[in-house]
XYZ file of C-alpha atoms in Angstrom:
228
model
C 42.661 77.793 100.052
C 45.165 80.637 100.382
C 47.302 81.547 97.403
C 51.033 80.990 97.672
C 51.619 84.717 98.001
C 48.843 85.323 100.552
C 49.189 86.889 104.015
C 50.052 83.657 105.826
C 52.879 82.859 103.425
C 54.244 86.377 103.323
C 54.197 86.872 107.092
C 55.774 83.608 108.208
C 59.325 83.995 106.817
C 59.745 87.389 108.424
C 58.549 86.092 111.767
C 60.901 83.128 111.513
C 63.818 85.430 110.750
C 62.983 87.551 113.804
C 62.723 84.479 116.027
C 65.986 83.070 114.680
C 67.788 86.355 115.275
C 66.379 86.580 118.786
C 67.497 83.033 119.538
C 70.993 83.753 118.208
C 71.306 86.862 120.374
C 70.107 84.902 123.413
C 72.633 82.135 122.768
C 75.530 84.561 122.333
C 74.580 86.496 125.451
C 74.253 83.297 127.482
C 77.553 81.962 126.103
C 79.395 85.095 127.253
C 77.933 84.698 130.735
C 78.609 80.976 131.004
C 82.117 81.012 129.553
C 82.987 84.139 131.550
C 81.975 82.450 134.798
C 82.926 78.817 134.162
C 85.548 79.015 131.434
C 85.489 77.589 127.938
C 85.140 74.041 129.300
C 81.535 74.778 130.325
C 78.971 72.501 128.644
C 76.738 73.618 125.800
C 73.747 72.436 127.832
C 74.366 75.236 130.327
C 74.522 77.767 127.507
C 71.192 76.488 126.186
C 69.616 76.567 129.654
C 70.559 80.183 130.264
C 69.527 81.170 126.763
C 66.106 79.622 127.353
C 66.336 77.400 124.272
C 66.855 73.729 123.602
C 70.384 72.475 123.150
C 69.398 71.470 119.616
C 68.798 75.131 118.810
C 72.337 75.951 119.941
C 73.823 73.191 117.792
C 71.837 74.307 114.754
C 73.579 77.669 114.998
C 76.953 76.326 116.116
C 77.670 72.753 115.001
C 80.295 72.316 117.731
C 81.300 74.048 120.922
C 84.605 74.969 119.300
C 82.746 77.056 116.708
C 80.824 78.901 119.435
C 83.989 79.438 121.490
C 85.787 80.882 118.460
C 82.868 83.245 117.800
C 82.767 84.525 121.395
C 86.554 84.833 121.711
C 86.845 86.689 118.400
C 84.147 89.196 119.339
C 85.654 89.861 122.760
C 89.192 90.195 121.395
C 87.970 92.629 118.728
C 86.218 94.733 121.369
C 89.287 94.760 123.624
C 91.491 95.644 120.645
C 89.319 98.668 119.912
C 89.531 99.754 123.561
C 93.311 99.307 123.657
C 93.739 101.289 120.454
C 91.550 104.095 121.762
C 93.511 104.252 125.026
C 96.880 104.115 123.274
C 96.112 106.944 120.846
C 93.631 108.852 122.991
C 96.035 111.492 124.234
C 96.069 110.658 127.954
C 99.200 110.270 130.051
C 100.991 106.945 129.943
C 99.536 105.732 133.234
C 96.063 107.116 132.547
C 95.958 105.304 129.208
C 96.901 101.949 130.724
C 94.593 102.327 133.721
C 91.707 103.456 131.522
C 92.045 100.431 129.278
C 92.232 98.012 132.183
C 89.254 99.700 133.816
C 87.082 99.166 130.746
C 88.218 95.578 130.322
C 87.601 94.578 133.933
C 84.246 96.349 134.092
C 83.047 94.556 130.959
C 84.387 91.133 131.925
C 85.704 90.743 128.372
C 89.187 89.867 129.598
C 87.859 86.634 131.102
C 86.923 85.517 127.594
C 90.383 85.793 126.065
C 91.381 82.646 124.171
C 94.100 80.533 125.845
C 96.664 81.430 123.170
C 96.536 85.069 124.312
C 98.506 84.159 127.417
C 101.139 82.405 125.330
C 101.474 85.465 123.107
C 101.883 87.660 126.184
C 104.765 85.522 127.432
C 106.378 85.571 123.990
C 106.174 89.367 123.807
C 107.976 89.613 127.120
C 110.785 87.373 125.878
C 111.491 89.146 122.582
C 113.179 92.540 123.180
C 112.342 93.765 119.682
C 108.626 93.265 120.270
C 108.444 94.302 123.882
C 106.615 97.599 123.919
C 106.824 98.338 120.215
C 103.875 100.579 119.439
C 101.561 99.348 116.690
C 100.915 102.405 114.557
C 97.737 103.035 112.579
C 99.365 101.787 109.386
C 99.717 98.310 110.905
C 95.948 98.251 111.339
C 95.111 99.012 107.719
C 94.831 95.376 106.639
C 92.329 94.465 103.957
C 90.276 92.492 106.413
C 90.154 94.828 109.399
C 87.628 92.721 111.320
C 89.819 89.624 111.116
C 92.889 91.611 112.171
C 91.137 93.069 115.193
C 90.006 89.603 116.289
C 93.614 88.352 116.323
C 94.844 88.289 119.951
C 98.387 88.993 118.742
C 97.355 92.487 117.662
C 95.631 93.057 120.992
C 98.766 91.975 122.864
C 100.951 94.264 120.747
C 98.750 97.219 121.688
C 98.809 96.224 125.358
C 102.602 95.869 125.163
C 102.790 99.403 123.780
C 100.694 100.709 126.682
C 102.946 98.877 129.134
C 106.162 100.120 127.489
C 104.970 103.717 127.490
C 104.047 103.586 131.172
C 107.402 101.985 131.981
C 109.323 104.614 129.982
C 107.484 107.341 131.878
C 108.559 105.802 135.180
C 104.941 105.174 136.133
C 105.061 101.379 136.106
C 106.626 99.296 138.850
C 109.960 97.796 137.779
C 109.722 94.265 136.469
C 106.081 94.422 135.420
C 105.573 92.513 132.180
C 102.834 92.210 129.588
C 101.894 88.880 131.182
C 101.301 90.634 134.505
C 98.989 93.124 132.836
C 97.111 90.332 131.076
C 96.432 88.791 134.492
C 94.834 92.070 135.549
C 92.957 92.113 132.256
C 91.312 88.812 133.173
C 90.371 89.904 136.685
C 86.702 90.016 137.663
C 84.744 89.369 140.836
C 82.646 86.176 140.637
C 78.911 86.749 140.847
C 78.523 84.855 144.120
C 81.332 86.887 145.738
C 79.851 90.189 144.579
C 76.464 89.260 146.010
C 78.016 88.436 149.384
C 79.741 91.799 149.819
C 77.686 94.327 151.831
C 76.794 97.765 150.543
C 77.753 97.164 146.942
C 74.553 98.673 145.632
C 75.189 101.970 147.400
C 76.070 104.508 144.681
C 77.620 107.041 147.078
C 81.144 106.390 145.769
C 80.124 107.072 142.170
C 79.956 103.384 141.307
C 76.861 101.240 141.120
C 76.588 97.463 141.151
C 80.161 96.946 139.874
C 81.757 98.148 143.127
C 83.481 94.805 143.938
C 85.125 94.645 140.499
C 86.206 98.275 140.792
C 87.634 97.635 144.257
C 89.630 94.677 142.956
C 90.844 96.733 139.997
C 92.088 99.539 142.238
C 94.043 97.048 144.358
C 95.625 95.515 141.271
C 96.454 98.906 139.750
C 98.176 99.963 142.961
C 100.343 96.872 142.634
C 101.334 97.831 139.079
C 101.987 101.538 139.605
C 105.394 102.866 140.578
C 105.426 104.691 143.920
């Protein structure tokens, strides 16, 4: 009989931790794909299927779909917030900064995972003159809980509003374009089935690879936003 501290006992917890971490990563990756394609109304069973685990495994990690949705939305908002901040303070021209941010967001598909309240915040920013385009300086971002602040879609929308206001002030944005319009571009992505149906998308001659359909859509949308 093996002692309590023998090889079998000492090896099993570590292996379980590795398996649990791998399952969590698979679930999160699958959830991003499923919710990005089907929206947050997609069933947990589809998340489990794509993750290659049982639905019980998903519910052990996330006791309800709402918990999983909040986790995915918070991570995507935090990532987009970091990209918006980098574009806003990165030193590019007003139009370059806005276009760069939108390019990253569309290429990643993160904009499709914005929580529904983000659209409401965008509309509110457009209605309040004092908030429209007010740049959020670094001091606003120095909250005690930086991670929680970055996951708040209101901060993201304030940064996007600042990018929009700067481009408008420079005369590089078409008149009448609002933060809500830019958020619509932010959520743009080519569905997988549409991308697969387009010919020649894998040809890297234009400097793009498999994301050519999304890039083509982005360029069309940017042309609609830019002043000419």
